PDB file of C-alpha atoms in Angstrom:
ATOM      1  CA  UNK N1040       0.000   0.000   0.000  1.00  0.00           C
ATOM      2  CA  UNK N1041       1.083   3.684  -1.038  1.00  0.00           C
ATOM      3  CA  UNK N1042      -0.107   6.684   0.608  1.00  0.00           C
ATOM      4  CA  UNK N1043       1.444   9.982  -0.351  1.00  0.00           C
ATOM      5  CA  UNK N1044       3.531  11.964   2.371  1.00  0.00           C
ATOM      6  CA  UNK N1045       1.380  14.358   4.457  1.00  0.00           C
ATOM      7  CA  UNK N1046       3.525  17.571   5.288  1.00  0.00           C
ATOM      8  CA  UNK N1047       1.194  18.038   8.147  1.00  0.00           C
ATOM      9  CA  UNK N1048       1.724  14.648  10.191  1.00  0.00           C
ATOM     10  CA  UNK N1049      -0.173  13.175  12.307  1.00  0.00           C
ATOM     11  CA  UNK N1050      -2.643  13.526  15.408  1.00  0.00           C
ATOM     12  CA  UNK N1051       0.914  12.102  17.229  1.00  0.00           C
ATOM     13  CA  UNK N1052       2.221  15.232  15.659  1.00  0.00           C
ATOM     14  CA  UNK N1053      -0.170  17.582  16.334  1.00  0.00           C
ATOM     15  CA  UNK N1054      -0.334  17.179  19.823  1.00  0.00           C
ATOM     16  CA  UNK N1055       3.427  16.701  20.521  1.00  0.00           C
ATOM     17  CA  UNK N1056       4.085  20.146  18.322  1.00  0.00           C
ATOM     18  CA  UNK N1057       6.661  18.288  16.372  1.00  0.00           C
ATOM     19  CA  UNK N1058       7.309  17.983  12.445  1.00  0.00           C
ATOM     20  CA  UNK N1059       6.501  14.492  10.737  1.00  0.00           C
ATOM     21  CA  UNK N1060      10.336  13.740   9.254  1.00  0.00           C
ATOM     22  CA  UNK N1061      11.595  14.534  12.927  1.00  0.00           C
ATOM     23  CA  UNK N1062      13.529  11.513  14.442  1.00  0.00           C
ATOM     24  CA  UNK N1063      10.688   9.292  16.178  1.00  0.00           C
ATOM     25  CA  UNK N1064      12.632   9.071  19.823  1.00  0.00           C
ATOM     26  CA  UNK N1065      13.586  12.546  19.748  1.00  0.00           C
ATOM     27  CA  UNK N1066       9.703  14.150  18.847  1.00  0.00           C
ATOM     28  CA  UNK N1067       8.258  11.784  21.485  1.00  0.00           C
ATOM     29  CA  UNK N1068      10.516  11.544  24.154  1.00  0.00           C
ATOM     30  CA  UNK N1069       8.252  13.817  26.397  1.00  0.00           C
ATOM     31  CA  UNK N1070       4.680  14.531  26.960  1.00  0.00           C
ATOM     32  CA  UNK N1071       3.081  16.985  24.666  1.00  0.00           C
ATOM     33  CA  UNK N1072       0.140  19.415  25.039  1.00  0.00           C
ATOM     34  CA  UNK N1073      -3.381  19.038  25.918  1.00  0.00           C
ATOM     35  CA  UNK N1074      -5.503  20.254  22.356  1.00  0.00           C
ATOM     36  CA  UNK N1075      -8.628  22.465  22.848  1.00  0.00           C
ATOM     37  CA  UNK N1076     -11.726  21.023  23.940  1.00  0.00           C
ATOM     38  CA  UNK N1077     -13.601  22.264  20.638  1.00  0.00           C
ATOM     39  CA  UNK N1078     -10.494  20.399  18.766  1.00  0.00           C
ATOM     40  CA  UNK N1079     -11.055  17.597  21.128  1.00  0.00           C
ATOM     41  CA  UNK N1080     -14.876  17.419  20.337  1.00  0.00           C
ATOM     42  CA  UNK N1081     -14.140  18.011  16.701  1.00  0.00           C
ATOM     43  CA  UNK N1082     -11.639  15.055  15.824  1.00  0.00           C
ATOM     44  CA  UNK N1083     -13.411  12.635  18.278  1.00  0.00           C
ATOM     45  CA  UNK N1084     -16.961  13.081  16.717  1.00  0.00           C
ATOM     46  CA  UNK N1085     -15.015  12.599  13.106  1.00  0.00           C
ATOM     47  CA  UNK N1086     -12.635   9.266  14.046  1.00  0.00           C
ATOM     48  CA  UNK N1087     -15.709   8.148  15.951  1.00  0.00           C
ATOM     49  CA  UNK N1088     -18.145   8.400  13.026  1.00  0.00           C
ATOM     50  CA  UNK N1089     -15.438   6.544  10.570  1.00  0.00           C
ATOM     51  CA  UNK N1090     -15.308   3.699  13.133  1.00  0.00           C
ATOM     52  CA  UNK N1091     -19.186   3.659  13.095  1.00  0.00           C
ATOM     53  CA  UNK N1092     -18.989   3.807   9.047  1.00  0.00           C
ATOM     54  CA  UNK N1093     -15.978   0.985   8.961  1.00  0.00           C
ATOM     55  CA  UNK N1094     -18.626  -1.297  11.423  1.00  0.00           C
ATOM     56  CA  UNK N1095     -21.630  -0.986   9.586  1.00  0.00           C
ATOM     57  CA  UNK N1096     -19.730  -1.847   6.113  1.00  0.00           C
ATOM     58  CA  UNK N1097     -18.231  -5.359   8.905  1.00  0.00           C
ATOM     59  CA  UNK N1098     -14.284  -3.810   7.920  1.00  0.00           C
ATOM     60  CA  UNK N1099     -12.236  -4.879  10.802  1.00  0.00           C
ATOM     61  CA  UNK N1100     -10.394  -1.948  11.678  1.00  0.00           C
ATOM     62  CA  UNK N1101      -8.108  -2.073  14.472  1.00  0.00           C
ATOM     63  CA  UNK N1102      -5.162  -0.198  14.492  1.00  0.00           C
ATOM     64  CA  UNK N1103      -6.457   2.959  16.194  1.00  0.00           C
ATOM     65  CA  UNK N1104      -3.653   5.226  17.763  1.00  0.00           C
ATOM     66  CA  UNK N1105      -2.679   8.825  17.302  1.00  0.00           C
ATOM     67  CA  UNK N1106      -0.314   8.043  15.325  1.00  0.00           C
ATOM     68  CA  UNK N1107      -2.391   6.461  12.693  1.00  0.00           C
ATOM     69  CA  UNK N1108      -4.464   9.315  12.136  1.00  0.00           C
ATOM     70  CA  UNK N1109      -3.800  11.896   9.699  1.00  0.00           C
ATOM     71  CA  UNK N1110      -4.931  15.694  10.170  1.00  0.00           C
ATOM     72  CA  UNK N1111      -5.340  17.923   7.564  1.00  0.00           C
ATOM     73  CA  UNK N1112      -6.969  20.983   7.749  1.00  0.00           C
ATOM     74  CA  UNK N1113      -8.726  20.159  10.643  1.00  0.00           C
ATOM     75  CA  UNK N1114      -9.862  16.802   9.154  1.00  0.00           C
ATOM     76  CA  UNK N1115      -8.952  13.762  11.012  1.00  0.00           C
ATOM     77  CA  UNK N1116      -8.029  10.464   8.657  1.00  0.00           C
ATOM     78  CA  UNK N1117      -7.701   7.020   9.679  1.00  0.00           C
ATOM     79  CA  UNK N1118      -4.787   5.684   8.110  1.00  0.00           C
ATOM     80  CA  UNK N1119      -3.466   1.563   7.979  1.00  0.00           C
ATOM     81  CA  UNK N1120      -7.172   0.369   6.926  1.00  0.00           C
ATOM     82  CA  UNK N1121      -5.381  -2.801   5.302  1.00  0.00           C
ATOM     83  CA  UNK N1122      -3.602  -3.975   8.585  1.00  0.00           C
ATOM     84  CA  UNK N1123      -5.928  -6.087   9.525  1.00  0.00           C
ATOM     85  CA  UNK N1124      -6.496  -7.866   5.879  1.00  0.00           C
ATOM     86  CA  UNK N1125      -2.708  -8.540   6.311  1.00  0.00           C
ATOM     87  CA  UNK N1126      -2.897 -10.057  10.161  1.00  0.00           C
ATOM     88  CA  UNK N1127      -0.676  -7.514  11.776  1.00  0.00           C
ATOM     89  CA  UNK N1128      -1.548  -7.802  15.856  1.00  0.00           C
ATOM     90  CA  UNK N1129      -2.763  -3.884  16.692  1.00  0.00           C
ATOM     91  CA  UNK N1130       0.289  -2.127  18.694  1.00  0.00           C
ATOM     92  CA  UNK N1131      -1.236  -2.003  21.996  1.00  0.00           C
ATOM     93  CA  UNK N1132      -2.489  -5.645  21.733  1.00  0.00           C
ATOM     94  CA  UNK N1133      -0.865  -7.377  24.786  1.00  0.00           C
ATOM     95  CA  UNK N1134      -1.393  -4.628  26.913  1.00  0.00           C
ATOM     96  CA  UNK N1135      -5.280  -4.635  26.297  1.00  0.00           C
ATOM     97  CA  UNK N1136      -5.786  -8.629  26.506  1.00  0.00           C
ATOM     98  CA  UNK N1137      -3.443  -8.213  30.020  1.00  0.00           C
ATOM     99  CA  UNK N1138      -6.140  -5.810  31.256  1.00  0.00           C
ATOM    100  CA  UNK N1139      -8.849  -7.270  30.274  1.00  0.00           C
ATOM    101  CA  UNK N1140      -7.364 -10.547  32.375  1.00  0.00           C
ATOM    102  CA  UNK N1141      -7.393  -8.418  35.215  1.00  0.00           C
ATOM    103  CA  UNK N1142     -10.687  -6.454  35.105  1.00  0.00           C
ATOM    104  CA  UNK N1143     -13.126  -9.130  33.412  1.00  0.00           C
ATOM    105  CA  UNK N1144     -15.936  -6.572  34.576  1.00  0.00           C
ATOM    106  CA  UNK N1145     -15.147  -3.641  32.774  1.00  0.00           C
ATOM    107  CA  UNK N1146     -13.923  -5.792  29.636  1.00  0.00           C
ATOM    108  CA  UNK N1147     -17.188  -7.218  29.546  1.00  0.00           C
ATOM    109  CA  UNK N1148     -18.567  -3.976  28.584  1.00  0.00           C
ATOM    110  CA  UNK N1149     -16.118  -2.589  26.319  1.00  0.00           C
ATOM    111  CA  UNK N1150     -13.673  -4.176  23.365  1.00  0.00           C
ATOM    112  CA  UNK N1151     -10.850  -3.403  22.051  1.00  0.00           C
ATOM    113  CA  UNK N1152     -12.319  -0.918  19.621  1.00  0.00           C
ATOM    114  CA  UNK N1153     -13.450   1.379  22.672  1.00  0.00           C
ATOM    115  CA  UNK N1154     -10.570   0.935  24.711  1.00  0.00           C
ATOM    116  CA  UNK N1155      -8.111   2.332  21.646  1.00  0.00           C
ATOM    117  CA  UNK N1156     -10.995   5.050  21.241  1.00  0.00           C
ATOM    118  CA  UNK N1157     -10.758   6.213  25.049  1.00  0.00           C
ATOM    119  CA  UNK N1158      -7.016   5.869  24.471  1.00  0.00           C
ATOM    120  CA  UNK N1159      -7.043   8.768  21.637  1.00  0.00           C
ATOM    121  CA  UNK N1160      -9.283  10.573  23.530  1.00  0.00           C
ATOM    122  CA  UNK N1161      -6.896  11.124  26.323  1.00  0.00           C
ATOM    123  CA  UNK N1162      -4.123  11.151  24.532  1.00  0.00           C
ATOM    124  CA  UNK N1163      -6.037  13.824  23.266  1.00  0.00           C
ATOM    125  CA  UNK N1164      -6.767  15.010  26.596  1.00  0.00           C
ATOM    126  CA  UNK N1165      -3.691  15.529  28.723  1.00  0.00           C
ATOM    127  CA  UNK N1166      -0.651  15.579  25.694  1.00  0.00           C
ATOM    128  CA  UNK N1167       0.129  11.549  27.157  1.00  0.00           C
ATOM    129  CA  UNK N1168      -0.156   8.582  26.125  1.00  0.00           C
ATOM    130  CA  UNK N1169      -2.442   6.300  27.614  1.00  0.00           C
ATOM    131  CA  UNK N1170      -0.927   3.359  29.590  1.00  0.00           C
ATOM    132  CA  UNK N1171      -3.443   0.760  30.252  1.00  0.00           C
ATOM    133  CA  UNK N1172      -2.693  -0.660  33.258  1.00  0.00           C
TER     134      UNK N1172
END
């Protein structure tokens, strides 16, 4: 799969004020900065609404992160839609499965879908990456 280069990065890059070619350890190595509320609202009602789109049309997405979402002009873009057609394990995998191990109730409720969603959404949030623990 070929996707062209977006000058503009990612979600990753957005919130971490940092430039997409930038070395990965060096533009991540510390927190970055909470985003707006309104921008907060914004992108979660659009990466939201393409996970409800990719569910009704039964596409198996599940590589959601911040750093597989494209912005563009204030347009959020889910990006690595053929990941699961290939059988690549999603990048927080082990970490969700251990959690849900330890708190059958609240896995009950949720999947793996929400769980990356809620991750985003802090992420979002507070400039940090979730850790599910």
């Amino acid at each position: 799969m070929i996707r062209d280069f977006n000058s503009k990065g990612t979600l990753k890059d957005l919130i971490h004020e940092s430039r997409p070619k930038d070395n990965y350890d060096y533009k991540y190595r510390t927190p970055g900065r909470a985003l707006p509320e309104p921008t907060i609202a914004m992108f979660g009602r659009q990466i939201l609404e393409a996970l409800l789109y990719l569910d009704r049309c039964k596409y198996p997405y599940t590589h959601l992160h911040s750093g597989n979402i494209v912005v563009d002009k204030d347009i959020c873009k889910l990006t690595d839609l053929e990941l699961p057609l290939l059988k690549v394990n999603r990048r927080y995998e082990d970490l969700f499965r251990e959690y849900a191990v330890r708190n059958r109730e609240a896995f009950l409720v949720a999947d793996l879908n929400v769980l990356a969603f809620g991750c985003v959404l802090h992420e979002m949030a507070t400039g940090a990456c979730a850790d599910v623990e």
